[in-house]
PDB file of C-alpha atoms in Angstrom:
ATOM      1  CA  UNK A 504      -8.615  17.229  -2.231  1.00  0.00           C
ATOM      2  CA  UNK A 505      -4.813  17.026  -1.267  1.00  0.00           C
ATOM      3  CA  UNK A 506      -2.815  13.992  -2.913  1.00  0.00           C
ATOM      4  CA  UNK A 507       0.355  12.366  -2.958  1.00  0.00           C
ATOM      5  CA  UNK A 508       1.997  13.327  -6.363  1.00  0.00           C
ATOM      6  CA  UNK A 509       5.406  11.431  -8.254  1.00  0.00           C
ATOM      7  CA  UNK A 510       7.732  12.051 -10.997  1.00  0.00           C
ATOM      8  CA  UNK A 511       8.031  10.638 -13.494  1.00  0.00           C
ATOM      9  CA  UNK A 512       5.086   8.043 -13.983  1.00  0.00           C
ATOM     10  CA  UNK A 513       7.271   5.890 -15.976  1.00  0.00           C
ATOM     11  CA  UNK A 514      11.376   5.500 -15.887  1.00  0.00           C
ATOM     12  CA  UNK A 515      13.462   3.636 -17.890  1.00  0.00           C
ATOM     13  CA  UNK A 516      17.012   3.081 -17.157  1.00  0.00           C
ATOM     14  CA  UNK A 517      19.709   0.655 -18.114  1.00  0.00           C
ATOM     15  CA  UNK A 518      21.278  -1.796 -15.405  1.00  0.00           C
ATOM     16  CA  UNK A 519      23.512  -0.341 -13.622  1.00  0.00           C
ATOM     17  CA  UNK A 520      22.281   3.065 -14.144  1.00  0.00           C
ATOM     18  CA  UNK A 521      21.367   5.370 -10.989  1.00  0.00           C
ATOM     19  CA  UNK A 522      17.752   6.515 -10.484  1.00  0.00           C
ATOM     20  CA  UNK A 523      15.736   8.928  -8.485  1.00  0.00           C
ATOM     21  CA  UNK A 524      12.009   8.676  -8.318  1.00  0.00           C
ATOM     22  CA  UNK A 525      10.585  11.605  -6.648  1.00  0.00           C
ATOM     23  CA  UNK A 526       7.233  12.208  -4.748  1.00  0.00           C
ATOM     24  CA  UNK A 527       5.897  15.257  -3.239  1.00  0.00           C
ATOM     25  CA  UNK A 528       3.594  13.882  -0.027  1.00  0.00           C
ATOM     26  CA  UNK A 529       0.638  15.313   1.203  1.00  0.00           C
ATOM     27  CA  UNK A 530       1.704  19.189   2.682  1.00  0.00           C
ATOM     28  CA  UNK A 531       1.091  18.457   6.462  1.00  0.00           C
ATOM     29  CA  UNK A 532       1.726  14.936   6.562  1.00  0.00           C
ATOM     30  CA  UNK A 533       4.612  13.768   8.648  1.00  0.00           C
ATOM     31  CA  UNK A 534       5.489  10.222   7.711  1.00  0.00           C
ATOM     32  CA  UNK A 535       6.351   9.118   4.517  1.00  0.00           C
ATOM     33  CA  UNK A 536       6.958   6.138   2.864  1.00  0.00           C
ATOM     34  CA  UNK A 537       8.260   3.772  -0.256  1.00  0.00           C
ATOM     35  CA  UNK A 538       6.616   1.046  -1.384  1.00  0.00           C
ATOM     36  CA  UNK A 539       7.522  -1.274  -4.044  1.00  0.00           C
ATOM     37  CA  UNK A 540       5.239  -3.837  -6.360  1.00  0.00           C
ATOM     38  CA  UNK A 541       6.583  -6.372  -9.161  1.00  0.00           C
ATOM     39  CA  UNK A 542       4.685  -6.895 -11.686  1.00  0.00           C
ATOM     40  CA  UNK A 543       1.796  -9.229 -10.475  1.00  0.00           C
ATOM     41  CA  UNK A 544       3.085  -9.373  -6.558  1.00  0.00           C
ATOM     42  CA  UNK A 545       2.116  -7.697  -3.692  1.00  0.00           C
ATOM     43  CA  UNK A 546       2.713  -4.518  -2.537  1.00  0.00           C
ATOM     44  CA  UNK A 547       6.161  -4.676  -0.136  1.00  0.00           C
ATOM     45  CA  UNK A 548       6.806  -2.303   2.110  1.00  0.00           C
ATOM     46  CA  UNK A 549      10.784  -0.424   1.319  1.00  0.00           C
ATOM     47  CA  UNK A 550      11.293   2.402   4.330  1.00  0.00           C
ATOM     48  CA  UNK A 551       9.823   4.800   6.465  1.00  0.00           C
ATOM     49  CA  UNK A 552      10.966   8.183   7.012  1.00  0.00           C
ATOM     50  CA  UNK A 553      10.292  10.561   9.567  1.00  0.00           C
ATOM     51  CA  UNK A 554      11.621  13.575  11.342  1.00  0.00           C
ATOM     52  CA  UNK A 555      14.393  13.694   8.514  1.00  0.00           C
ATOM     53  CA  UNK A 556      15.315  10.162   9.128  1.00  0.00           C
ATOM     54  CA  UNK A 557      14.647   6.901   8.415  1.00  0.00           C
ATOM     55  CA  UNK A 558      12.120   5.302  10.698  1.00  0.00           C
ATOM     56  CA  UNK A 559      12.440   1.666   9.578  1.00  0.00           C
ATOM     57  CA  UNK A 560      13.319  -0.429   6.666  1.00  0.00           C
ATOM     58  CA  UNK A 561      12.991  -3.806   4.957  1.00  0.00           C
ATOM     59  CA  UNK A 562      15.241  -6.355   3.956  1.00  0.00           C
ATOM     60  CA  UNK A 563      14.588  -4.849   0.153  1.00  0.00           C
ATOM     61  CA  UNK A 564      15.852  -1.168   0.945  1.00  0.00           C
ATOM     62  CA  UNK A 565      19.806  -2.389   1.044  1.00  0.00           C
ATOM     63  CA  UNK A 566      23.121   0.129   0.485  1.00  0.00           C
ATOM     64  CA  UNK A 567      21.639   0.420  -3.033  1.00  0.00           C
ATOM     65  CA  UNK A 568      18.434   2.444  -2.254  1.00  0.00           C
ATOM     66  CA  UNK A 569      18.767   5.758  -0.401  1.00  0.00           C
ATOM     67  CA  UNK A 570      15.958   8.547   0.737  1.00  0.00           C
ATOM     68  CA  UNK A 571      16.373  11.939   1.176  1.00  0.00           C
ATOM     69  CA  UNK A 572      14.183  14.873   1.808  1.00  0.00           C
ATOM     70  CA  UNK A 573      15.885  17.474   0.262  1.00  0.00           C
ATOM     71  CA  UNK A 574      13.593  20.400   0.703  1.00  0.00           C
ATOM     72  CA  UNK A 575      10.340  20.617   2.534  1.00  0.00           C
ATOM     73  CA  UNK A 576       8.426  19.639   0.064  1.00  0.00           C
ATOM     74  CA  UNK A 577       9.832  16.299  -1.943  1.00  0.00           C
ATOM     75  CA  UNK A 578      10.708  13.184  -0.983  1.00  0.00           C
ATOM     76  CA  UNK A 579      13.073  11.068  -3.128  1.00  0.00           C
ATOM     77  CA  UNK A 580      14.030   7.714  -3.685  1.00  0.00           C
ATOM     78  CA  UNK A 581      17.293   6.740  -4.966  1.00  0.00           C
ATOM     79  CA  UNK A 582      18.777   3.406  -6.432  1.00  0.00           C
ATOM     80  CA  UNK A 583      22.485   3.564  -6.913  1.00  0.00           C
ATOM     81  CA  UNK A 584      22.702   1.389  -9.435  1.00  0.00           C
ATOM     82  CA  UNK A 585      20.050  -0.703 -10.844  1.00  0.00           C
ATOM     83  CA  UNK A 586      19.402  -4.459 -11.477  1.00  0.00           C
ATOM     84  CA  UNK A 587      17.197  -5.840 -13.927  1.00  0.00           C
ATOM     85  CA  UNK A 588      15.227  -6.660 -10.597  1.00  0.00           C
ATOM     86  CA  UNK A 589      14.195  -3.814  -9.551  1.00  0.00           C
ATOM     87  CA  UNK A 590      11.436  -3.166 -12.292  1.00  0.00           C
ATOM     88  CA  UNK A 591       8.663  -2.625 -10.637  1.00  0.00           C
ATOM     89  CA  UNK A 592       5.955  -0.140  -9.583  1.00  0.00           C
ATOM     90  CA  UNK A 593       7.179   1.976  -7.001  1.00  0.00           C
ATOM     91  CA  UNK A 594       4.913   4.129  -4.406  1.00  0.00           C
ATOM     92  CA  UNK A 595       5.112   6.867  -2.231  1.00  0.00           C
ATOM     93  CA  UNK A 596       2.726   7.220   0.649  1.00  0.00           C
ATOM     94  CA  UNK A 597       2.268   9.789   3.822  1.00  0.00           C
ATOM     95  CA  UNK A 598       0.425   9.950   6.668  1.00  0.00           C
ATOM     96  CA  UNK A 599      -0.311  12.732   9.176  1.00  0.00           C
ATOM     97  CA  UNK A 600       0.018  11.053  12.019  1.00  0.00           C
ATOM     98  CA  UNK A 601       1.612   7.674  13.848  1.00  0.00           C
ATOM     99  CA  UNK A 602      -1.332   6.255  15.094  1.00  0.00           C
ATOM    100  CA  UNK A 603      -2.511   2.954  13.157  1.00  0.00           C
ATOM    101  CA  UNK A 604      -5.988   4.732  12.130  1.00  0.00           C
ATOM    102  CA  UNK A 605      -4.052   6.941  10.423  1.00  0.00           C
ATOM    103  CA  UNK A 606      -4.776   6.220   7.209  1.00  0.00           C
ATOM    104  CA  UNK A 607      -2.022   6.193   4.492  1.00  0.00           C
ATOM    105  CA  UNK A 608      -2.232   7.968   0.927  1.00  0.00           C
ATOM    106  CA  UNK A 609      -0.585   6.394  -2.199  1.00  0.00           C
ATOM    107  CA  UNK A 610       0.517   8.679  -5.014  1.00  0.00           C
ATOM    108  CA  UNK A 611      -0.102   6.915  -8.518  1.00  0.00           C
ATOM    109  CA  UNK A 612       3.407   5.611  -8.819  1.00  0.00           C
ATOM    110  CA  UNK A 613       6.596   5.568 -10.849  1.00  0.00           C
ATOM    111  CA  UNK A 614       6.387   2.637 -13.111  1.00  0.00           C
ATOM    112  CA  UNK A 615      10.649   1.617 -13.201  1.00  0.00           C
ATOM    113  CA  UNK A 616      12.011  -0.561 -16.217  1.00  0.00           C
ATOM    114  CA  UNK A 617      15.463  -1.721 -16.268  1.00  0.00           C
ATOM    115  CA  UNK A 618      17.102  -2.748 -19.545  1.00  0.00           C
TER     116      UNK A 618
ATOM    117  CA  UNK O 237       6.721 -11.611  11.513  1.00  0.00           C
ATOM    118  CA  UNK O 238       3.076 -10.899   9.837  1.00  0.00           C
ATOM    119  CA  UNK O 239       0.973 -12.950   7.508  1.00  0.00           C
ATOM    120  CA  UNK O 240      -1.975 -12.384   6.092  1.00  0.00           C
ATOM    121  CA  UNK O 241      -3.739 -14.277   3.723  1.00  0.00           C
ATOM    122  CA  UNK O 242      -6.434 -14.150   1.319  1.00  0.00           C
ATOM    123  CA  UNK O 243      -7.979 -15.660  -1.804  1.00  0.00           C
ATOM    124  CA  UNK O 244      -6.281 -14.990  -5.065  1.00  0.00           C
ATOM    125  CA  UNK O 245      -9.226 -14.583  -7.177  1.00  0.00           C
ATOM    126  CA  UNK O 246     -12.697 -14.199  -6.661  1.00  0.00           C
ATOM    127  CA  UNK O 247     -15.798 -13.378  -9.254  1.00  0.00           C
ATOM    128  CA  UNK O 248     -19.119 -12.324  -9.218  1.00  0.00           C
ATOM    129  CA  UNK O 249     -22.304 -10.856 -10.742  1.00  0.00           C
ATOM    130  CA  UNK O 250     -23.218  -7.179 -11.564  1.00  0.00           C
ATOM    131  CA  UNK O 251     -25.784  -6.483  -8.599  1.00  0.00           C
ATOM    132  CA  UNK O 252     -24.382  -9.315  -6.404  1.00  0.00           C
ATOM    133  CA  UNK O 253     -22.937  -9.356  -2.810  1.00  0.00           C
ATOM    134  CA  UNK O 254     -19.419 -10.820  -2.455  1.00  0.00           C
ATOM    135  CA  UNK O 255     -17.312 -11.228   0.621  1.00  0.00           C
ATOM    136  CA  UNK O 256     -13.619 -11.483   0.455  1.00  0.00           C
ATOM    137  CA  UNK O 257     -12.107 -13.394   3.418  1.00  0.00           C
ATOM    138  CA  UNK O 258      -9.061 -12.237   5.249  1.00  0.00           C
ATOM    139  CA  UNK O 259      -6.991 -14.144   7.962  1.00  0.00           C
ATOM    140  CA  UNK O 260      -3.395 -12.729   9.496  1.00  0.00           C
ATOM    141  CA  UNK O 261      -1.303 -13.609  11.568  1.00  0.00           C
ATOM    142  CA  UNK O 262       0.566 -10.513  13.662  1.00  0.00           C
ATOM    143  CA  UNK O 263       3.254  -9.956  16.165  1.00  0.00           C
ATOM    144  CA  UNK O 264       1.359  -7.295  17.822  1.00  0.00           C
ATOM    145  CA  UNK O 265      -2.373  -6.074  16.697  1.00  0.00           C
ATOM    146  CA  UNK O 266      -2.593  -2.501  15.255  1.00  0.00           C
ATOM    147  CA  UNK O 267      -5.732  -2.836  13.323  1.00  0.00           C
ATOM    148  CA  UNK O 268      -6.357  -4.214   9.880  1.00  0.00           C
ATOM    149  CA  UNK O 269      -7.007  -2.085   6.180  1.00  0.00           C
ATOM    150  CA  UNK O 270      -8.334  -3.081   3.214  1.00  0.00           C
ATOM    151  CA  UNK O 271      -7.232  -1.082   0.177  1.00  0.00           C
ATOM    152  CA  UNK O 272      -8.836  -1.306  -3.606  1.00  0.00           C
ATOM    153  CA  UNK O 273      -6.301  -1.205  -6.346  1.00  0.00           C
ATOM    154  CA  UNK O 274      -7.441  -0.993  -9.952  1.00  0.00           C
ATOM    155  CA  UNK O 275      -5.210  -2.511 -12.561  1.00  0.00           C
ATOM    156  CA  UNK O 276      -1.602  -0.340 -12.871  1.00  0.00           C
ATOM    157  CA  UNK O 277      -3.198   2.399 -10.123  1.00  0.00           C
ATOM    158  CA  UNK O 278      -2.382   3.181  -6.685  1.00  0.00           C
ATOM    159  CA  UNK O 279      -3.882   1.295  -3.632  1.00  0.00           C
ATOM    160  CA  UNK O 280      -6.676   3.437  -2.307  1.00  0.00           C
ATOM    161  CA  UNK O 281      -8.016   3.372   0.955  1.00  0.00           C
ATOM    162  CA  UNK O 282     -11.527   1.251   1.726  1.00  0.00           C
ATOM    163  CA  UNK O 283     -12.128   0.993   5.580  1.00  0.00           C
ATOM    164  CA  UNK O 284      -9.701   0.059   8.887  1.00  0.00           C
ATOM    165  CA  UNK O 285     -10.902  -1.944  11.853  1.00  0.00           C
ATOM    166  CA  UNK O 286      -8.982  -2.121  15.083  1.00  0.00           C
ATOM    167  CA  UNK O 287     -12.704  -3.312  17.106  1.00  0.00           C
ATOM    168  CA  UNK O 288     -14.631  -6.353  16.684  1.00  0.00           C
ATOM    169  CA  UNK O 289     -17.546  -6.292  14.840  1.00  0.00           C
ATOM    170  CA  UNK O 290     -18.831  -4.675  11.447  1.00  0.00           C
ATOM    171  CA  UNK O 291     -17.648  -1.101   9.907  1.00  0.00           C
ATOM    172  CA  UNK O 292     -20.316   0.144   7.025  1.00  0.00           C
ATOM    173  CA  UNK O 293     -19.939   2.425   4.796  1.00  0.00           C
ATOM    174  CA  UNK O 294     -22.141   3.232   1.841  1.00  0.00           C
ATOM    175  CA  UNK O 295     -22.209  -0.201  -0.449  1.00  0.00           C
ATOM    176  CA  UNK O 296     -18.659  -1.334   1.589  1.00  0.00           C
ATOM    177  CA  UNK O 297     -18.615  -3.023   4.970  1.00  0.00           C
ATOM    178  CA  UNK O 298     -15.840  -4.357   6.732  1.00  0.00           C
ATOM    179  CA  UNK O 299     -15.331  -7.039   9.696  1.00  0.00           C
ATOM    180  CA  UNK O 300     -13.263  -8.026  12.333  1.00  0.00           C
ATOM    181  CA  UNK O 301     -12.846 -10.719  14.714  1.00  0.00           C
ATOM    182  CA  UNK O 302      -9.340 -10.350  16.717  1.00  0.00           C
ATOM    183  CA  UNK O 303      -9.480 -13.404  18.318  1.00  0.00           C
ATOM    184  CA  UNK O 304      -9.964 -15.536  15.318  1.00  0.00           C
ATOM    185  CA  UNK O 305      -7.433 -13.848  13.117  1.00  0.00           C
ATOM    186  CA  UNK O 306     -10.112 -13.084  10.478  1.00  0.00           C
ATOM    187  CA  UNK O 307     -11.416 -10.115   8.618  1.00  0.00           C
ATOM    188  CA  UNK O 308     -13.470  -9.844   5.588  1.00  0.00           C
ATOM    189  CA  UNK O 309     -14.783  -6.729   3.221  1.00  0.00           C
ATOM    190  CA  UNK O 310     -18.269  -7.515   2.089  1.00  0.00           C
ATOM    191  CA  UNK O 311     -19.540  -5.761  -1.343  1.00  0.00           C
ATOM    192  CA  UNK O 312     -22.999  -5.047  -1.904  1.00  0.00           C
ATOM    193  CA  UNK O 313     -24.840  -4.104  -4.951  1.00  0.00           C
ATOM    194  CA  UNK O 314     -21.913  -4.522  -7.082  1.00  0.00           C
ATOM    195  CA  UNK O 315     -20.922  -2.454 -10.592  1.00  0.00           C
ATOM    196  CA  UNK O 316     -18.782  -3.289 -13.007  1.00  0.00           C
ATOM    197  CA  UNK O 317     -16.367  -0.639 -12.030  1.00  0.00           C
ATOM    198  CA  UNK O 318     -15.880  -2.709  -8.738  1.00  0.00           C
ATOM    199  CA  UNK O 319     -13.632  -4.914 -10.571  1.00  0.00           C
ATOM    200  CA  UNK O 320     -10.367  -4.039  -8.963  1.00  0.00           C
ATOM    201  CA  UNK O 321      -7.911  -6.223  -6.334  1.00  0.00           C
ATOM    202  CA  UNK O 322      -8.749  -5.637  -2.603  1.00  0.00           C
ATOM    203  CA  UNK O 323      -6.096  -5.914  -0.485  1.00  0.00           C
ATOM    204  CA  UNK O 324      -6.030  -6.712   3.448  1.00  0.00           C
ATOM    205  CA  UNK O 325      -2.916  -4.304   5.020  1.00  0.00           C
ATOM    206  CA  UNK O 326      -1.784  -4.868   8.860  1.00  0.00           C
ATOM    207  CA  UNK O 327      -0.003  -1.653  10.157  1.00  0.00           C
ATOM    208  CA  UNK O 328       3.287  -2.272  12.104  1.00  0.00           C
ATOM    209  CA  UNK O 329       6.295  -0.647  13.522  1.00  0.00           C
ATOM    210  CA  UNK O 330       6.779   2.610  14.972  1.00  0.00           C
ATOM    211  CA  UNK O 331       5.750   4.287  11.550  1.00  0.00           C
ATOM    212  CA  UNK O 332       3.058   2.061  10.748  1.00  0.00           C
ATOM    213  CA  UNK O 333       4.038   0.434   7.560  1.00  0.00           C
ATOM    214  CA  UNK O 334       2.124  -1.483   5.825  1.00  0.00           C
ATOM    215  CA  UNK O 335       2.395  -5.327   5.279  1.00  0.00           C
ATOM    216  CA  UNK O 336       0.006  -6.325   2.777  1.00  0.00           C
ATOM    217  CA  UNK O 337      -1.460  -9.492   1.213  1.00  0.00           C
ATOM    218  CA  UNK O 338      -1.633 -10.475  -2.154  1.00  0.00           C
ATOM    219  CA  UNK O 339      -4.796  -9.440  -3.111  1.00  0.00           C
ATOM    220  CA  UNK O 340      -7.958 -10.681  -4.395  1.00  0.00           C
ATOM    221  CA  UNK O 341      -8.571  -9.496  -7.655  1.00  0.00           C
ATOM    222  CA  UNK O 342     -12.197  -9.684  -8.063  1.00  0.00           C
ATOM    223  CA  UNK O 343     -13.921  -9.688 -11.476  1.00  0.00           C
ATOM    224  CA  UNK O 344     -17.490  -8.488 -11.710  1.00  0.00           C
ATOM    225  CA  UNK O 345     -19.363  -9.863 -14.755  1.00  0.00           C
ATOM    226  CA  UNK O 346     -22.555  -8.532 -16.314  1.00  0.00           C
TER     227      UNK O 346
END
């Protein structure tokens, strides 16, 4: 069965350090998506990227956080320069489609300390 | 803006039924998930209901009533393994992200 896959499972970085968590979606998916979770919070919802652009994004994905699909096959997430803050679990997800039924496939995440 | 809420914990008995409530609140309805997410894993996909009423599915069911802002995910014949925290998503936006609750984590004991 086709997955979501990301690299690495587990980063860890000092502050102030750049980092790129990378996911390869689903093959014929079309929308894609990072999602962050703190340690015992709920999942929040980063940006959505589709077409080769972003689609939307929270309040969370700020001029520190970038995405980029460099090739067709990855989908990356970068943090400019990290804050002690932004340790958390971080997940990819696609979808094929746009509708709302479509449903949306986690990888198994890239766990992110910061020192 | 969306809300959704739902209890924080919940426990039950090996063999048991349990029902874990869900209300929202949405700017625009697209249709509610409910996700299971075991303990440092990846949500993974349970049911979606966009129509009143009840979706079954093996020992899962899921239901929806739109005008009452309510949802729950009902768990029959439980296992052990079915400890895990459910989680009630509302898709939104023109890429259908996710906005999710919580959780519930449930904890099934022998």
């Amino acid at each position: 069965e086709p997955e979501v896959t990301q690299t690495p499972s587990h980063q860890v970085t000092q502050m102030g350090q750049e980092v790129i968590l990378r996911c390869v979606p689903i093959s014929n998916h079309l929308y894609f998506y990072w999602y962050r979770q703190i340690l015992g919070q709920k999942v929040e919802f980063l940006v959505s990227f589709y077409n080769n652009e972003i689609s939307e994004k929270s309040e969370i994905f700020d001029d520190q956080f970038s995405v980029e699909r460099p090739d067709g096959s990855n989908f990356t997430l970068k943090i400019r320069s990290t804050k002690l803050e932004d340790s958390a679990m971080y997940f990819c997800a696609s979808t094929e489609g746009e509708s709302s039924y479509n449903e949306q496939f986690f990888g198994p995440g890239t766990r992110l300390t910061v020192l | 803006g969306q809300n959704i809420d739902q209890p924080t914990e919940m426990t039950a008995t090996e063999g048991a039924i349990v029902q874990i409530n869900c209300t929202y609140q949405t700017s625009g309805f697209n249709g509610l998930f409910w996700y299971q997410q075991h303990a440092g894993e990846a949500p993974t996909f349970l049911s979606y209901n966009v129509l009143d009423g009840l979706e079954e599915k093996g020992r899962f069911s899921s239901f929806l009533s739109r005008s009452k802002g309510y949802s729950y995910l009902l768990l029959k014949e439980l296992q052990m393994k079915d400890s895990a925290s459910y989680l009630c998503a509302a898709p939104r936006g023109s890429a259908r992200q996710l906005t999710f609750g919580s959780g519930t984590q449930l904890t099934v004991l022998p």
